[in-house]
Amino acid sequence: MPRTHPQNRDKKAATLKSLLAASNASGALEGLDHELVGLAPVKGRIRDIAALLLIDKLRAEQGLQSQPPTLHMCFTGNPGTGKTTVAPRMSEVLKQLGYVRKGHLVAVTRDDLVGQFIGHTAPKTKEIIKKAMGGVLFIDEAYYLYRPENERDYGQEAIEVLLQAMEHYRNDLVVILAGYKDRMDSFFGSNSGMASRIAHHIDFPDYSEAELMQIAKLMLGQLNYRFDESAEQAFSRYIHLRRQQAHFANARSIRNALDRMRLRHAARLFEEDDWPDREALTTIQCEDVLASRVFGQSHSATPKLVRIREDAAR
């Protein structure tokens, strides 16, 4: 009876999941899990894309028909949901899987692509595309490229140059369009050529309150700060109230809030007579949180401070 070569046995025993784990992209994928809070649907789609590219390689090794898939994408979601954070991760994954040569990210807006006079837009857009070749071109708020209300607008010219590049260089350039979902839907409805070239639509959901708290602790930890127990409870209340107000921008609003709390923390230490020790320098206290306007200017923060501290002591 013929023996199975040990190498063949190992190859057969290996699952596709283990192949993905052993790939060069595994580090970037693990980074997504460890460094980015939430975004489970987004992370799942990125893993699906990585699996697609690996399967395509396996098919090529077996002599099967293999053609690199079109990977132009659209990221939709509210501000602060991680679109610009995930984009460089995506470029890293594509580089590690051999889909693009360099894996760098070129992030632009309308102003970087559209010129101010006749004959200016096409060269300007082509120069950006040239910089992005071998990597990922990320166009934030891409719907501003199209302004049908202005007949003299040059955005349509930029779109036409982009469409040509997305078709001709799709094996070495990935274009990611980003913005609000409703506006991106309208943009695609008015630009069938662009809609037909976007293969993957990835929606970034808003963060939950628990995820926003996790993000806040992560941000503070990176700066060697922490909440004390009463401050953490106060900030949990802050998140609940702030999410109900206008212009809430998820993680971006959390970062801004923490910056203001660090400012109040520093001002409070200057008012104290004692020289601050390490504990004082690194600890955000309840009053640093409750001084926020989110809690309302018409009510004193003192009762809230007492109540939260009492709850924390129980």
CSV table of N, CA, C and O in Angstrom, one decimal, residues 179-286:
chain,number,residue,atom,x,y,z
A,179,GLY,N,-17.9,58.3,2.8
A,179,GLY,CA,-18.8,59.4,3.1
A,179,GLY,C,-20.1,58.9,3.8
A,179,GLY,O,-20.2,57.7,4.1
A,180,TYR,N,-21.0,59.8,4.0
A,180,TYR,CA,-22.3,59.4,4.5
A,180,TYR,C,-23.0,58.5,3.5
A,180,TYR,O,-22.9,58.7,2.3
A,181,LYS,N,-23.8,57.5,4.1
A,181,LYS,CA,-24.4,56.5,3.2
A,181,LYS,C,-25.4,57.1,2.3
A,181,LYS,O,-25.5,56.8,1.1
A,182,ASP,N,-26.3,58.0,2.8
A,182,ASP,CA,-27.4,58.5,1.9
A,182,ASP,C,-26.8,59.4,0.8
A,182,ASP,O,-27.2,59.3,-0.4
A,183,ARG,N,-25.7,60.1,1.1
A,183,ARG,CA,-25.1,61.0,0.1
A,183,ARG,C,-24.3,60.1,-1.0
A,183,ARG,O,-24.3,60.4,-2.2
A,184,MET,N,-23.7,59.1,-0.5
A,184,MET,CA,-23.0,58.2,-1.4
A,184,MET,C,-24.0,57.5,-2.3
A,184,MET,O,-23.7,57.3,-3.5
A,185,ASP,N,-25.2,57.1,-1.8
A,185,ASP,CA,-26.2,56.4,-2.6
A,185,ASP,C,-26.6,57.4,-3.7
A,185,ASP,O,-26.8,57.0,-4.9
A,186,SER,N,-26.8,58.7,-3.4
A,186,SER,CA,-27.2,59.6,-4.4
A,186,SER,C,-26.1,59.8,-5.4
A,186,SER,O,-26.4,60.0,-6.6
A,187,PHE,N,-24.9,59.8,-5.0
A,187,PHE,CA,-23.8,60.0,-5.8
A,187,PHE,C,-23.7,58.9,-6.9
A,187,PHE,O,-23.5,59.1,-8.1
A,188,PHE,N,-23.9,57.6,-6.4
A,188,PHE,CA,-23.9,56.5,-7.3
A,188,PHE,C,-25.1,56.5,-8.2
A,188,PHE,O,-25.0,56.1,-9.4
A,189,GLY,N,-26.2,57.0,-7.7
A,189,GLY,CA,-27.4,57.1,-8.6
A,189,GLY,C,-27.2,58.0,-9.7
A,189,GLY,O,-27.8,57.9,-10.8
A,190,SER,N,-26.3,59.0,-9.6
A,190,SER,CA,-26.1,60.0,-10.6
A,190,SER,C,-24.8,59.7,-11.4
A,190,SER,O,-24.5,60.4,-12.4
A,191,ASN,N,-24.1,58.6,-11.0
A,191,ASN,CA,-22.8,58.3,-11.7
A,191,ASN,C,-22.8,56.7,-11.9
A,191,ASN,O,-22.2,56.0,-11.1
A,192,SER,N,-23.5,56.3,-12.9
A,192,SER,CA,-23.6,54.8,-13.1
A,192,SER,C,-22.2,54.2,-13.4
A,192,SER,O,-22.0,53.0,-13.0
A,193,GLY,N,-21.3,54.9,-14.1
A,193,GLY,CA,-20.0,54.4,-14.3
A,193,GLY,C,-19.2,54.1,-13.0
A,193,GLY,O,-18.6,53.1,-12.9
A,194,MET,N,-19.3,55.0,-12.1
A,194,MET,CA,-18.7,54.9,-10.8
A,194,MET,C,-19.3,53.7,-10.0
A,194,MET,O,-18.6,52.9,-9.4
A,195,ALA,N,-20.6,53.7,-10.0
A,195,ALA,CA,-21.4,52.6,-9.3
A,195,ALA,C,-21.0,51.2,-9.8
A,195,ALA,O,-20.8,50.3,-9.0
A,196,SER,N,-20.8,51.1,-11.1
A,196,SER,CA,-20.5,49.8,-11.7
A,196,SER,C,-19.1,49.3,-11.4
A,196,SER,O,-18.7,48.1,-11.5
A,197,ARG,N,-18.2,50.2,-11.0
A,197,ARG,CA,-16.8,49.9,-10.7
A,197,ARG,C,-16.5,49.6,-9.2
A,197,ARG,O,-15.4,49.2,-8.8
A,198,ILE,N,-17.5,49.9,-8.4
A,198,ILE,CA,-17.3,49.6,-6.9
A,198,ILE,C,-17.9,48.2,-6.6
A,198,ILE,O,-19.1,48.0,-6.7
A,199,ALA,N,-16.9,47.4,-6.2
A,199,ALA,CA,-17.3,46.0,-6.0
A,199,ALA,C,-17.7,45.7,-4.6
A,199,ALA,O,-18.5,44.8,-4.3
A,200,HIS,N,-17.3,46.5,-3.6
A,200,HIS,CA,-17.5,46.2,-2.2
A,200,HIS,C,-18.0,47.4,-1.5
A,200,HIS,O,-17.4,48.5,-1.5
A,201,HIS,N,-19.2,47.3,-0.9
A,201,HIS,CA,-19.8,48.4,-0.1
A,201,HIS,C,-19.7,48.0,1.3
A,201,HIS,O,-20.4,47.0,1.7
A,202,ILE,N,-19.0,48.7,2.2
A,202,ILE,CA,-18.8,48.4,3.6
A,202,ILE,C,-19.4,49.5,4.4
A,202,ILE,O,-18.9,50.6,4.3
A,203,ASP,N,-20.4,49.2,5.2
A,203,ASP,CA,-21.0,50.1,6.1
A,203,ASP,C,-20.4,50.1,7.5
A,203,ASP,O,-20.3,49.0,8.1
A,204,PHE,N,-20.1,51.2,8.0
A,204,PHE,CA,-19.5,51.4,9.3
A,204,PHE,C,-20.6,51.8,10.3
A,204,PHE,O,-21.0,52.9,10.3
A,205,PRO,N,-21.0,50.9,11.2
A,205,PRO,CA,-22.1,51.3,12.1
A,205,PRO,C,-21.6,52.2,13.2
A,205,PRO,O,-20.4,52.3,13.5
A,206,ASP,N,-22.5,52.9,13.8
A,206,ASP,CA,-22.2,53.8,15.0
A,206,ASP,C,-21.8,52.9,16.1
A,206,ASP,O,-22.2,51.7,16.3
A,207,TYR,N,-20.9,53.4,17.0
A,207,TYR,CA,-20.5,52.7,18.2
A,207,TYR,C,-21.6,52.7,19.2
A,207,TYR,O,-22.3,53.6,19.4
A,208,SER,N,-21.6,51.6,20.0
A,208,SER,CA,-22.5,51.5,21.2
A,208,SER,C,-21.9,52.3,22.3
A,208,SER,O,-20.7,52.7,22.3
A,209,GLU,N,-22.7,52.5,23.4
A,209,GLU,CA,-22.1,53.3,24.5
A,209,GLU,C,-21.0,52.5,25.2
A,209,GLU,O,-20.0,53.1,25.6
A,210,ALA,N,-21.1,51.2,25.2
A,210,ALA,CA,-20.1,50.4,25.8
A,210,ALA,C,-18.8,50.4,25.0
A,210,ALA,O,-17.7,50.5,25.5
A,211,GLU,N,-18.9,50.4,23.7
A,211,GLU,CA,-17.8,50.5,22.8
A,211,GLU,C,-17.1,51.9,22.9
A,211,GLU,O,-15.9,52.0,22.9
A,212,LEU,N,-17.9,52.9,23.0
A,212,LEU,CA,-17.4,54.3,23.2
A,212,LEU,C,-16.6,54.4,24.5
A,212,LEU,O,-15.5,55.1,24.5
A,213,MET,N,-17.1,53.8,25.5
A,213,MET,CA,-16.3,53.8,26.8
A,213,MET,C,-15.0,53.0,26.6
A,213,MET,O,-13.9,53.4,27.1
A,214,GLN,N,-15.0,51.9,25.9
A,214,GLN,CA,-13.8,51.1,25.7
A,214,GLN,C,-12.8,51.9,24.9
A,214,GLN,O,-11.6,51.9,25.2
A,215,ILE,N,-13.3,52.7,23.9
A,215,ILE,CA,-12.5,53.5,23.1
A,215,ILE,C,-11.8,54.6,24.0
A,215,ILE,O,-10.6,55.0,23.8
A,216,ALA,N,-12.6,55.2,24.8
A,216,ALA,CA,-12.2,56.3,25.7
A,216,ALA,C,-11.0,55.8,26.6
A,216,ALA,O,-10.0,56.4,26.8
A,217,LYS,N,-11.2,54.6,27.2
A,217,LYS,CA,-10.2,54.0,28.1
A,217,LYS,C,-8.9,53.7,27.3
A,217,LYS,O,-7.8,53.9,27.8
A,218,LEU,N,-9.1,53.2,26.0
A,218,LEU,CA,-7.9,53.0,25.2
A,218,LEU,C,-7.2,54.2,24.9
A,218,LEU,O,-5.9,54.3,24.9
A,219,MET,N,-7.9,55.3,24.5
A,219,MET,CA,-7.3,56.6,24.2
A,219,MET,C,-6.5,57.1,25.4
A,219,MET,O,-5.4,57.6,25.3
A,220,LEU,N,-7.2,57.1,26.6
A,220,LEU,CA,-6.5,57.5,27.8
A,220,LEU,C,-5.3,56.7,28.1
A,220,LEU,O,-4.2,57.3,28.5
A,221,GLY,N,-5.4,55.4,28.0
A,221,GLY,CA,-4.3,54.5,28.3
A,221,GLY,C,-3.1,54.8,27.5
A,221,GLY,O,-1.9,54.8,27.9
A,222,GLN,N,-3.3,55.1,26.2
A,222,GLN,CA,-2.2,55.5,25.3
A,222,GLN,C,-1.5,56.7,25.7
A,222,GLN,O,-0.3,56.9,25.3
A,223,LEU,N,-2.2,57.6,26.5
A,223,LEU,CA,-1.6,58.8,26.9
A,223,LEU,C,-1.2,58.8,28.4
A,223,LEU,O,-0.8,59.8,29.0
A,224,ASN,N,-1.2,57.6,29.0
A,224,ASN,CA,-0.9,57.4,30.4
A,224,ASN,C,-1.8,58.1,31.3
A,224,ASN,O,-1.4,58.7,32.3
A,225,TYR,N,-3.1,58.1,31.0
A,225,TYR,CA,-4.2,58.6,31.9
A,225,TYR,C,-5.1,57.5,32.2
A,225,TYR,O,-5.1,56.5,31.5
A,226,ARG,N,-5.9,57.7,33.2
A,226,ARG,CA,-7.0,56.8,33.6
A,226,ARG,C,-8.1,57.5,34.3
A,226,ARG,O,-7.9,58.6,34.8
A,227,PHE,N,-9.3,56.9,34.3
A,227,PHE,CA,-10.4,57.4,35.1
A,227,PHE,C,-10.3,56.8,36.5
A,227,PHE,O,-10.0,55.7,36.6
A,228,ASP,N,-10.7,57.6,37.5
A,228,ASP,CA,-11.0,57.0,38.8
A,228,ASP,C,-12.4,56.4,38.7
A,228,ASP,O,-13.1,56.7,37.7
A,229,GLU,N,-12.8,55.7,39.7
A,229,GLU,CA,-14.1,55.0,39.6
A,229,GLU,C,-15.3,56.0,39.4
A,229,GLU,O,-16.2,55.7,38.6
A,230,SER,N,-15.3,57.1,40.1
A,230,SER,CA,-16.4,58.0,40.0
A,230,SER,C,-16.4,58.7,38.7
A,230,SER,O,-17.4,59.0,38.1
A,231,ALA,N,-15.2,59.0,38.2
A,231,ALA,CA,-15.0,59.7,36.9
A,231,ALA,C,-15.5,58.8,35.7
A,231,ALA,O,-16.1,59.2,34.8
A,232,GLU,N,-15.2,57.5,35.9
A,232,GLU,CA,-15.7,56.5,34.9
A,232,GLU,C,-17.2,56.5,34.8
A,232,GLU,O,-17.8,56.5,33.7
A,233,GLN,N,-17.8,56.5,36.0
A,233,GLN,CA,-19.3,56.5,36.0
A,233,GLN,C,-19.8,57.8,35.4
A,233,GLN,O,-20.8,57.8,34.7
A,234,ALA,N,-19.2,58.9,35.7
A,234,ALA,CA,-19.6,60.2,35.2
A,234,ALA,C,-19.4,60.2,33.7
A,234,ALA,O,-20.3,60.8,32.9
A,235,PHE,N,-18.3,59.7,33.2
A,235,PHE,CA,-18.1,59.7,31.7
A,235,PHE,C,-19.1,58.8,31.0
A,235,PHE,O,-19.5,59.0,29.9
A,236,SER,N,-19.5,57.7,31.7
A,236,SER,CA,-20.5,56.8,31.1
A,236,SER,C,-21.8,57.6,30.9
A,236,SER,O,-22.5,57.5,29.8
A,237,ARG,N,-22.2,58.5,31.9
A,237,ARG,CA,-23.3,59.3,31.8
A,237,ARG,C,-23.1,60.4,30.7
A,237,ARG,O,-24.1,60.7,29.9
A,238,TYR,N,-21.9,60.9,30.6
A,238,TYR,CA,-21.6,61.9,29.5
A,238,TYR,C,-21.9,61.3,28.2
A,238,TYR,O,-22.5,61.9,27.3
A,239,ILE,N,-21.4,60.0,27.9
A,239,ILE,CA,-21.6,59.4,26.6
A,239,ILE,C,-23.0,59.3,26.3
A,239,ILE,O,-23.5,59.6,25.2
A,240,HIS,N,-23.8,58.9,27.3
A,240,HIS,CA,-25.3,58.7,27.1
A,240,HIS,C,-25.9,60.0,26.6
A,240,HIS,O,-26.7,60.0,25.7
A,241,LEU,N,-25.6,61.1,27.3
A,241,LEU,CA,-26.2,62.4,27.0
A,241,LEU,C,-25.6,62.9,25.7
A,241,LEU,O,-26.4,63.5,24.9
A,242,ARG,N,-24.3,62.8,25.5
A,242,ARG,CA,-23.7,63.4,24.3
A,242,ARG,C,-24.2,62.7,23.0
A,242,ARG,O,-24.4,63.4,22.0
A,243,ARG,N,-24.5,61.4,23.0
A,243,ARG,CA,-25.0,60.7,21.8
A,243,ARG,C,-26.3,61.3,21.4
A,243,ARG,O,-26.7,61.1,20.2
A,244,GLN,N,-27.1,61.9,22.3
A,244,GLN,CA,-28.4,62.4,22.0
A,244,GLN,C,-28.4,63.8,21.4
A,244,GLN,O,-29.4,64.3,21.0
A,245,GLN,N,-27.2,64.4,21.4
A,245,GLN,CA,-27.1,65.8,21.0
A,245,GLN,C,-26.7,65.9,19.5
A,245,GLN,O,-26.2,64.9,18.9
A,246,ALA,N,-26.8,67.0,19.0
A,246,ALA,CA,-26.5,67.2,17.5
A,246,ALA,C,-24.9,67.1,17.3
A,246,ALA,O,-24.2,67.4,18.3
A,247,HIS,N,-24.6,66.8,16.1
A,247,HIS,CA,-23.2,66.8,15.7
A,247,HIS,C,-22.3,65.8,16.5
A,247,HIS,O,-21.1,66.0,16.6
A,248,PHE,N,-22.9,64.7,16.9
A,248,PHE,CA,-22.1,63.7,17.6
A,248,PHE,C,-21.3,62.9,16.6
A,248,PHE,O,-21.9,62.5,15.6
A,249,ALA,N,-20.0,62.7,16.8
A,249,ALA,CA,-19.2,62.1,15.8
A,249,ALA,C,-18.4,60.9,16.3
A,249,ALA,O,-17.2,60.7,16.1
A,250,ASN,N,-19.1,60.1,17.1
A,250,ASN,CA,-18.6,58.8,17.6
A,250,ASN,C,-17.2,59.0,18.2
A,250,ASN,O,-17.0,59.8,19.1
A,251,ALA,N,-16.2,58.2,17.8
A,251,ALA,CA,-14.9,58.2,18.4
A,251,ALA,C,-14.2,59.6,18.3
A,251,ALA,O,-13.5,60.0,19.2
A,252,ARG,N,-14.6,60.4,17.3
A,252,ARG,CA,-14.0,61.7,17.2
A,252,ARG,C,-14.5,62.6,18.3
A,252,ARG,O,-13.7,63.4,18.9
A,253,SER,N,-15.8,62.5,18.6
A,253,SER,CA,-16.3,63.3,19.7
A,253,SER,C,-15.7,62.9,21.1
A,253,SER,O,-15.5,63.7,22.0
A,254,ILE,N,-15.5,61.6,21.2
A,254,ILE,CA,-14.9,61.0,22.4
A,254,ILE,C,-13.5,61.6,22.6
A,254,ILE,O,-13.1,62.1,23.7
A,255,ARG,N,-12.7,61.6,21.5
A,255,ARG,CA,-11.4,62.2,21.6
A,255,ARG,C,-11.4,63.7,22.0
A,255,ARG,O,-10.6,64.1,22.8
A,256,ASN,N,-12.3,64.4,21.4
A,256,ASN,CA,-12.4,65.8,21.7
A,256,ASN,C,-12.8,66.0,23.2
A,256,ASN,O,-12.3,66.9,23.9
A,257,ALA,N,-13.7,65.2,23.7
A,257,ALA,CA,-14.2,65.3,25.1
A,257,ALA,C,-13.0,65.0,26.0
A,257,ALA,O,-12.8,65.7,27.0
A,258,LEU,N,-12.2,64.0,25.7
A,258,LEU,CA,-11.1,63.7,26.5
A,258,LEU,C,-10.0,64.8,26.6
A,258,LEU,O,-9.4,65.1,27.6
A,259,ASP,N,-9.8,65.4,25.4
A,259,ASP,CA,-8.9,66.6,25.4
A,259,ASP,C,-9.4,67.7,26.3
A,259,ASP,O,-8.5,68.3,27.0
A,260,ARG,N,-10.7,67.9,26.3
A,260,ARG,CA,-11.2,69.0,27.2
A,260,ARG,C,-11.0,68.5,28.7
A,260,ARG,O,-10.8,69.4,29.6
A,261,MET,N,-11.2,67.3,29.0
A,261,MET,CA,-11.1,66.8,30.3
A,261,MET,C,-9.7,66.9,30.8
A,261,MET,O,-9.4,67.2,32.0
A,262,ARG,N,-8.7,66.6,29.9
A,262,ARG,CA,-7.3,66.7,30.3
A,262,ARG,C,-7.0,68.2,30.6
A,262,ARG,O,-6.2,68.5,31.4
A,263,LEU,N,-7.6,69.1,29.8
A,263,LEU,CA,-7.4,70.5,30.1
A,263,LEU,C,-7.9,70.9,31.5
A,263,LEU,O,-7.2,71.6,32.2
A,264,ARG,N,-9.1,70.4,31.8
A,264,ARG,CA,-9.7,70.7,33.1
A,264,ARG,C,-8.8,70.1,34.2
A,264,ARG,O,-8.7,70.6,35.3
A,265,HIS,N,-8.3,68.8,34.0
A,265,HIS,CA,-7.5,68.1,34.9
A,265,HIS,C,-6.2,69.0,35.2
A,265,HIS,O,-5.8,69.1,36.4
A,266,ALA,N,-5.6,69.5,34.1
A,266,ALA,CA,-4.4,70.3,34.3
A,266,ALA,C,-4.7,71.6,35.1
A,266,ALA,O,-4.0,72.0,36.0
A,267,ALA,N,-5.8,72.2,34.8
A,267,ALA,CA,-6.2,73.5,35.5
A,267,ALA,C,-6.5,73.2,36.9
A,267,ALA,O,-6.1,74.0,37.8
A,268,ARG,N,-7.1,72.1,37.2
A,268,ARG,CA,-7.4,71.7,38.6
A,268,ARG,C,-6.1,71.5,39.4
A,268,ARG,O,-6.0,71.9,40.6
A,269,LEU,N,-5.1,70.8,38.8
A,269,LEU,CA,-3.9,70.6,39.5
A,269,LEU,C,-3.1,71.9,39.8
A,269,LEU,O,-2.5,72.0,40.9
A,270,PHE,N,-3.2,72.8,39.0
A,270,PHE,CA,-2.6,74.1,39.2
A,270,PHE,C,-3.2,74.9,40.4
A,270,PHE,O,-2.6,75.7,41.0
A,271,GLU,N,-4.5,74.6,40.6
A,271,GLU,CA,-5.2,75.3,41.7
A,271,GLU,C,-4.9,74.6,43.1
A,271,GLU,O,-5.2,75.2,44.1
A,272,GLU,N,-4.3,73.4,43.1
A,272,GLU,CA,-4.0,72.7,44.3
A,272,GLU,C,-2.7,73.1,44.9
A,272,GLU,O,-1.8,73.5,44.1
A,273,ASP,N,-2.6,73.1,46.2
A,273,ASP,CA,-1.3,73.6,46.8
A,273,ASP,C,-0.2,72.5,46.8
A,273,ASP,O,0.9,72.9,46.7
A,274,ASP,N,-0.6,71.2,46.8
A,274,ASP,CA,0.4,70.2,46.9
A,274,ASP,C,1.0,70.0,45.5
A,274,ASP,O,0.3,70.1,44.4
A,275,TRP,N,2.3,69.5,45.5
A,275,TRP,CA,2.9,69.2,44.3
A,275,TRP,C,2.3,67.8,43.8
A,275,TRP,O,2.3,66.9,44.6
A,276,PRO,N,1.9,67.7,42.5
A,276,PRO,CA,1.2,66.5,42.1
A,276,PRO,C,2.1,65.3,42.0
A,276,PRO,O,3.2,65.4,41.4
A,277,ASP,N,1.7,64.2,42.6
A,277,ASP,CA,2.5,63.0,42.4
A,277,ASP,C,2.0,62.2,41.2
A,277,ASP,O,1.2,62.7,40.4
A,278,ARG,N,2.6,61.1,40.9
A,278,ARG,CA,2.3,60.3,39.7
A,278,ARG,C,0.8,60.0,39.6
A,278,ARG,O,0.2,60.1,38.5
A,279,GLU,N,0.2,59.6,40.8
A,279,GLU,CA,-1.2,59.3,40.8
A,279,GLU,C,-2.1,60.5,40.3
A,279,GLU,O,-3.0,60.4,39.5
A,280,ALA,N,-1.7,61.7,40.9
A,280,ALA,CA,-2.5,62.9,40.5
A,280,ALA,C,-2.3,63.2,39.0
A,280,ALA,O,-3.2,63.7,38.4
A,281,LEU,N,-1.1,63.1,38.5
A,281,LEU,CA,-0.8,63.4,37.1
A,281,LEU,C,-1.5,62.5,36.1
A,281,LEU,O,-1.7,62.9,35.0
A,282,THR,N,-1.9,61.3,36.5
A,282,THR,CA,-2.4,60.4,35.6
A,282,THR,C,-3.9,60.1,35.8
A,282,THR,O,-4.5,59.4,35.0
A,283,THR,N,-4.5,60.7,36.8
A,283,THR,CA,-5.9,60.3,37.1
A,283,THR,C,-6.9,61.4,36.8
A,283,THR,O,-6.8,62.5,37.3
A,284,ILE,N,-7.9,61.1,35.9
A,284,ILE,CA,-9.0,62.0,35.7
A,284,ILE,C,-10.0,61.8,36.7
A,284,ILE,O,-10.5,60.6,37.0
A,285,GLN,N,-10.5,62.8,37.4
A,285,GLN,CA,-11.4,62.7,38.5
A,285,GLN,C,-12.8,63.2,38.0
A,285,GLN,O,-13.0,63.8,36.9
A,286,CYS,N,-13.8,62.9,38.9
A,286,CYS,CA,-15.2,63.1,38.5
A,286,CYS,C,-15.5,64.6,38.1
A,286,CYS,O,-16.2,64.8,37.2
